[in-house]
């Protein structure tokens, strides 16, 4: 099993609903977030192009954050999801520095927090909160090892990319372009 | 002008400040203790429909084990949301949690020559209002009382006003927003577009957006359906001087010179007629005036429009053909906020005409026929006869306005010699008129002529700082409201019920209106002590019940009247004078207006000035959300978008704070951040509406960003229906700014 997400940049409008839905679902304190929006504009008026992306932890296959964690708090869970065990985490922040995507933050309660792919929902057969909330339905989640899963199908059909592939982290969040 | 009424920004006297003689927090009756009732205890989720904007998505409020509100998500059966809320709706929890909420009734008072508010009991505050209203009604007549509302409370306070003898009930969402669209479409099709819009975006093959920034305005169903349309490969054409989010999703972006849209529309009509792209059978069968129209646009070629709009003739032709090939599954979207230049009804007429030529009205992928449920009316005593309305202040004007004009009532509050009576009292519920009405000087002058201003709100918006009495309404998470019945593809009803008890000493609008009615001797008009009783009575008459709706939240009914789309060859009588779709409007002609739209040039910015364009951000609903803790976290201030060429000329840099000053010398009250971006034309600047709050009680948003309303002092009134055109203001930059730390 390999959980992954595909996000359609052609449909995302950058509304940030995924951000609020994550914050409320996961009780992320106000002022922090596990997912965020990036907007990139290219060109000069009126020859313009724009890409909007909802970003989060990429649940990398080869994740520097897990490698550098001194306590084992950062670890791979089922389906390759990268997780942090709060009571094992000493808040040293090594993982925050190691992540090329700036996907982690220090929770005010003293541990490092980030996107969990909403594993507590996924275990119950629900999709992650951001995926379930997104008004444009531009996010797909599922098991890459299952060729019939929504995410496998859409990745087969559409062109996609990952972020900073040169970092060698093997991200599992894909952007449809 | 010396103002009698001072704006109160901060100070509120606690009940201890002066002796009141009555305990400040007593309420008249304890009617809301739902959390203790068995039905609440057994439920982790309760149904609601969202009140963060007018889209009214139905969903569920979930609570944590400790009883706190946890999250709000969409109801899968709901046609407005399809189970998915927008960020504002998801962030609706912040409306409930906001610690800056209004907490108790307050009455304006004077201490040591300085005006302030003191806390009051509900009994005292409502008694004060009733006495004042009685005096006003006695001296001037009850018609001198007006209600401004936005949202669910309008029905209750409206009932109160009608029972008292006034029909001056208004909402800025008409004359400051969608009014010209309704009038333009009624003149053409005999029906308006309504809300939610009857646009069949999910099945369209071509969507044309003219200044409508779907995706930045998060009118949920439309955003969702635009995404469906993208999936299905529909052609999107966006006309906007700004590279909007929608423009970035479009096959064609037409970076039009602002204020010239009507010329483009007429040129499109020209091409569609001349090149034979119109739906001949439909036009023949259903429309009136085709030959007049053909003649009218004869010379309005793309080459003619090029000189006006700066858009290449080839692009105008190509986009017209794209629409024509998609016909009838094409939507030339009527937009929503359309009060721009004062000829807005005529511009929207051109939009309607274009749709009629393409045969999209009543067709799949165009505009569907919506249907709604009418709730059974509970018998109530007859309303008194009304001898005057706001219309009497405008003899012979704005006759085609089908709703009251908020700006008209505001103007008719300022006494003038030729009018024997002006408005004396305003009841304002859930609308921050200081920011929603253009020309703030005018609004304040009106307010200063009032004998009574009552503000009913959840938050201490600017309007409350001008009020004589402030009444704290509880949020939609804490109350019942009337059943949602808005029209859609299938008629649906949705229930809003409280998930939690009202915080502080806030009360539901229904309770407030009813208690006030009791004090005004109008109790008969509010026969139900609780809204639940009325809802249950209505629902049972329709074969449902309150109990059922508490369980399911949304119920879909069968369509009763006609099909979603026109059947081939269906005989249709349109609600116009000719019974046809009027390409040539007999109604406008009869009222002395152009029967077919005519392009007239609008004023252009003087040297060194730029046209002010404003719009929406997906995470905010005007000032309603500007202090919401969850949503300010996403966007806490607005920025002014400036083209790099202009920025270079002025030496402006990203993130620098500046002031904007308009053609009349009106300046932003607070500085605004510069965003240098290619996404805006060089002759315009853009900012998101709803920021720059001047109310210290709004701790998170006070002084953050700037208010575009500060800069909208020039208003171009639509002569047909009184809409207030607000895009004829030009701004320049003041780069020397002291920023408060
Ligand atoms: S909720 Fe969906 S459309 Fe909105 S920003 Fe997130 S991914 Fe994009
Ligand atoms: S995105 Fe960052 S935090 Fe997430 S797995 Fe990769 S390296 Fe670790
Ligand atoms: S569109 Fe958003 S704010 Fe408006 S009613 Fe729906 S969820 Fe609420």
mmCIF file with all atom_site columns, C-alpha atoms in Angstrom, chain A residues 8-17 19-21 23-27 29-32 39 41 43-50 52 121 131-137 140 158, chain B residues 64 70-71 83-87 90-91 93 215 218 220 223-224 227-228 230-231 240-241 243-245 248-249 253 255 618-619 629-631 633-634 643 675 678-682:
data_model
loop_
_atom_site.group_PDB
_atom_site.id
_atom_site.type_symbol
_atom_site.label_atom_id
_atom_site.label_alt_id
_atom_site.label_comp_id
_atom_site.label_asym_id
_atom_site.label_entity_id
_atom_site.label_seq_id
_atom_site.pdbx_PDB_ins_code
_atom_site.Cartn_x
_atom_site.Cartn_y
_atom_site.Cartn_z
_atom_site.occupancy
_atom_site.B_iso_or_equiv
_atom_site.pdbx_formal_charge
_atom_site.auth_seq_id
_atom_site.auth_comp_id
_atom_site.auth_asym_id
_atom_site.auth_atom_id
_atom_site.pdbx_PDB_model_num
ATOM 1  C CA . UNK A 1 8   ? -5.239  19.389 -10.044 1.00 0.00 ? 8   UNK A CA 1
ATOM 2  C CA . UNK A 1 9   ? -3.669  22.804 -10.553 1.00 0.00 ? 9   UNK A CA 1
ATOM 3  C CA . UNK A 1 10  ? -6.063  23.407 -13.446 1.00 0.00 ? 10  UNK A CA 1
ATOM 4  C CA . UNK A 1 11  ? -9.018  23.386 -11.088 1.00 0.00 ? 11  UNK A CA 1
ATOM 5  C CA . UNK A 1 12  ? -7.661  24.699 -7.776  1.00 0.00 ? 12  UNK A CA 1
ATOM 6  C CA . UNK A 1 13  ? -8.737  28.309 -7.269  1.00 0.00 ? 13  UNK A CA 1
ATOM 7  C CA . UNK A 1 14  ? -6.594  28.921 -4.195  1.00 0.00 ? 14  UNK A CA 1
ATOM 8  C CA . UNK A 1 15  ? -9.577  29.458 -1.967  1.00 0.00 ? 15  UNK A CA 1
ATOM 9  C CA . UNK A 1 16  ? -7.874  28.013 1.143   1.00 0.00 ? 16  UNK A CA 1
ATOM 10 C CA . UNK A 1 17  ? -10.822 25.898 2.166   1.00 0.00 ? 17  UNK A CA 1
ATOM 11 C CA . UNK A 1 19  ? -6.453  25.035 4.964   1.00 0.00 ? 19  UNK A CA 1
ATOM 12 C CA . UNK A 1 20  ? -9.410  25.887 7.217   1.00 0.00 ? 20  UNK A CA 1
ATOM 13 C CA . UNK A 1 21  ? -10.883 22.407 6.904   1.00 0.00 ? 21  UNK A CA 1
ATOM 14 C CA . UNK A 1 23  ? -7.307  23.471 10.909  1.00 0.00 ? 23  UNK A CA 1
ATOM 15 C CA . UNK A 1 24  ? -10.753 22.698 12.274  1.00 0.00 ? 24  UNK A CA 1
ATOM 16 C CA . UNK A 1 25  ? -10.605 18.940 11.692  1.00 0.00 ? 25  UNK A CA 1
ATOM 17 C CA . UNK A 1 26  ? -7.213  18.584 13.368  1.00 0.00 ? 26  UNK A CA 1
ATOM 18 C CA . UNK A 1 27  ? -7.521  21.358 15.952  1.00 0.00 ? 27  UNK A CA 1
ATOM 19 C CA . UNK A 1 29  ? -4.039  26.246 16.601  1.00 0.00 ? 29  UNK A CA 1
ATOM 20 C CA . UNK A 1 30  ? -4.861  29.536 14.913  1.00 0.00 ? 30  UNK A CA 1
ATOM 21 C CA . UNK A 1 31  ? -1.685  31.041 13.479  1.00 0.00 ? 31  UNK A CA 1
ATOM 22 C CA . UNK A 1 32  ? -0.381  27.665 12.263  1.00 0.00 ? 32  UNK A CA 1
ATOM 23 C CA . UNK A 1 39  ? 0.430   31.000 -6.372  1.00 0.00 ? 39  UNK A CA 1
ATOM 24 C CA . UNK A 1 41  ? 2.508   33.954 -11.942 1.00 0.00 ? 41  UNK A CA 1
ATOM 25 C CA . UNK A 1 43  ? 4.946   36.509 -17.933 1.00 0.00 ? 43  UNK A CA 1
ATOM 26 C CA . UNK A 1 44  ? 4.050   40.127 -18.532 1.00 0.00 ? 44  UNK A CA 1
ATOM 27 C CA . UNK A 1 45  ? 0.645   41.695 -19.054 1.00 0.00 ? 45  UNK A CA 1
ATOM 28 C CA . UNK A 1 46  ? -1.281  40.446 -20.965 1.00 0.00 ? 46  UNK A CA 1
ATOM 29 C CA . UNK A 1 47  ? 0.762   37.296 -21.739 1.00 0.00 ? 47  UNK A CA 1
ATOM 30 C CA . UNK A 1 48  ? 0.341   35.611 -18.393 1.00 0.00 ? 48  UNK A CA 1
ATOM 31 C CA . UNK A 1 49  ? 0.187   32.207 -16.851 1.00 0.00 ? 49  UNK A CA 1
ATOM 32 C CA . UNK A 1 50  ? -0.610  31.267 -13.312 1.00 0.00 ? 50  UNK A CA 1
ATOM 33 C CA . UNK A 1 52  ? -2.142  27.695 -7.943  1.00 0.00 ? 52  UNK A CA 1
ATOM 34 C CA . UNK A 1 121 ? -10.116 9.545  8.887   1.00 0.00 ? 121 UNK A CA 1
ATOM 35 C CA . UNK A 1 131 ? -9.927  16.441 0.038   1.00 0.00 ? 131 UNK A CA 1
ATOM 36 C CA . UNK A 1 132 ? -13.450 16.109 1.420   1.00 0.00 ? 132 UNK A CA 1
ATOM 37 C CA . UNK A 1 133 ? -13.932 19.863 1.786   1.00 0.00 ? 133 UNK A CA 1
ATOM 38 C CA . UNK A 1 134 ? -12.409 21.202 -1.438  1.00 0.00 ? 134 UNK A CA 1
ATOM 39 C CA . UNK A 1 135 ? -15.191 22.924 -3.372  1.00 0.00 ? 135 UNK A CA 1
ATOM 40 C CA . UNK A 1 136 ? -13.503 22.367 -6.731  1.00 0.00 ? 136 UNK A CA 1
ATOM 41 C CA . UNK A 1 137 ? -12.962 18.662 -6.057  1.00 0.00 ? 137 UNK A CA 1
ATOM 42 C CA . UNK A 1 140 ? -7.569  12.938 -5.272  1.00 0.00 ? 140 UNK A CA 1
ATOM 43 C CA . UNK A 1 158 ? -2.973  13.299 -16.734 1.00 0.00 ? 158 UNK A CA 1
ATOM 44 C CA . UNK B 2 64  ? -16.384 17.992 20.450  1.00 0.00 ? 64  UNK B CA 1
ATOM 45 C CA . UNK B 2 70  ? -15.623 21.500 16.431  1.00 0.00 ? 70  UNK B CA 1
ATOM 46 C CA . UNK B 2 71  ? -16.205 21.879 12.707  1.00 0.00 ? 71  UNK B CA 1
ATOM 47 C CA . UNK B 2 83  ? -21.508 18.469 0.783   1.00 0.00 ? 83  UNK B CA 1
ATOM 48 C CA . UNK B 2 84  ? -18.619 20.902 0.404   1.00 0.00 ? 84  UNK B CA 1
ATOM 49 C CA . UNK B 2 85  ? -18.465 24.288 2.083   1.00 0.00 ? 85  UNK B CA 1
ATOM 50 C CA . UNK B 2 86  ? -16.303 27.174 0.999   1.00 0.00 ? 86  UNK B CA 1
ATOM 51 C CA . UNK B 2 87  ? -13.512 28.467 3.284   1.00 0.00 ? 87  UNK B CA 1
ATOM 52 C CA . UNK B 2 90  ? -15.818 26.071 7.028   1.00 0.00 ? 90  UNK B CA 1
ATOM 53 C CA . UNK B 2 91  ? -14.415 28.987 9.030   1.00 0.00 ? 91  UNK B CA 1
ATOM 54 C CA . UNK B 2 93  ? -16.855 28.459 13.669  1.00 0.00 ? 93  UNK B CA 1
ATOM 55 C CA . UNK B 2 215 ? -13.211 31.411 -7.669  1.00 0.00 ? 215 UNK B CA 1
ATOM 56 C CA . UNK B 2 218 ? -16.736 31.798 -3.590  1.00 0.00 ? 218 UNK B CA 1
ATOM 57 C CA . UNK B 2 220 ? -20.067 27.862 -3.750  1.00 0.00 ? 220 UNK B CA 1
ATOM 58 C CA . UNK B 2 223 ? -17.264 27.570 -8.165  1.00 0.00 ? 223 UNK B CA 1
ATOM 59 C CA . UNK B 2 224 ? -17.965 23.847 -7.988  1.00 0.00 ? 224 UNK B CA 1
ATOM 60 C CA . UNK B 2 227 ? -14.592 23.157 -11.888 1.00 0.00 ? 227 UNK B CA 1
ATOM 61 C CA . UNK B 2 228 ? -16.905 20.510 -13.378 1.00 0.00 ? 228 UNK B CA 1
ATOM 62 C CA . UNK B 2 230 ? -13.164 22.636 -16.675 1.00 0.00 ? 230 UNK B CA 1
ATOM 63 C CA . UNK B 2 231 ? -13.128 18.855 -16.238 1.00 0.00 ? 231 UNK B CA 1
ATOM 64 C CA . UNK B 2 240 ? -11.425 41.440 -17.071 1.00 0.00 ? 240 UNK B CA 1
ATOM 65 C CA . UNK B 2 241 ? -8.774  44.171 -16.884 1.00 0.00 ? 241 UNK B CA 1
ATOM 66 C CA . UNK B 2 243 ? -5.805  38.569 -14.652 1.00 0.00 ? 243 UNK B CA 1
ATOM 67 C CA . UNK B 2 244 ? -8.235  36.974 -12.230 1.00 0.00 ? 244 UNK B CA 1
ATOM 68 C CA . UNK B 2 245 ? -8.111  33.406 -11.021 1.00 0.00 ? 245 UNK B CA 1
ATOM 69 C CA . UNK B 2 248 ? -5.984  31.948 -15.453 1.00 0.00 ? 248 UNK B CA 1
ATOM 70 C CA . UNK B 2 249 ? -8.343  29.007 -16.051 1.00 0.00 ? 249 UNK B CA 1
ATOM 71 C CA . UNK B 2 253 ? -8.665  36.125 -21.539 1.00 0.00 ? 253 UNK B CA 1
ATOM 72 C CA . UNK B 2 255 ? -7.816  42.167 -20.979 1.00 0.00 ? 255 UNK B CA 1
ATOM 73 C CA . UNK B 2 618 ? -12.276 33.723 -1.414  1.00 0.00 ? 618 UNK B CA 1
ATOM 74 C CA . UNK B 2 619 ? -11.799 33.737 2.348   1.00 0.00 ? 619 UNK B CA 1
ATOM 75 C CA . UNK B 2 629 ? -10.195 34.494 13.901  1.00 0.00 ? 629 UNK B CA 1
ATOM 76 C CA . UNK B 2 630 ? -10.041 31.584 11.441  1.00 0.00 ? 630 UNK B CA 1
ATOM 77 C CA . UNK B 2 631 ? -10.386 33.744 8.364   1.00 0.00 ? 631 UNK B CA 1
ATOM 78 C CA . UNK B 2 633 ? -5.572  33.942 9.868   1.00 0.00 ? 633 UNK B CA 1
ATOM 79 C CA . UNK B 2 634 ? -5.827  33.275 6.122   1.00 0.00 ? 634 UNK B CA 1
ATOM 80 C CA . UNK B 2 643 ? 1.126   47.128 -12.509 1.00 0.00 ? 643 UNK B CA 1
ATOM 81 C CA . UNK B 2 675 ? 1.408   44.451 -4.389  1.00 0.00 ? 675 UNK B CA 1
ATOM 82 C CA . UNK B 2 678 ? 1.509   41.902 -13.776 1.00 0.00 ? 678 UNK B CA 1
ATOM 83 C CA . UNK B 2 679 ? -2.003  40.731 -13.074 1.00 0.00 ? 679 UNK B CA 1
ATOM 84 C CA . UNK B 2 680 ? -3.487  44.239 -13.279 1.00 0.00 ? 680 UNK B CA 1
ATOM 85 C CA . UNK B 2 681 ? -3.719  46.668 -16.185 1.00 0.00 ? 681 UNK B CA 1
ATOM 86 C CA . UNK B 2 682 ? -1.624  49.806 -16.111 1.00 0.00 ? 682 UNK B CA 1
#
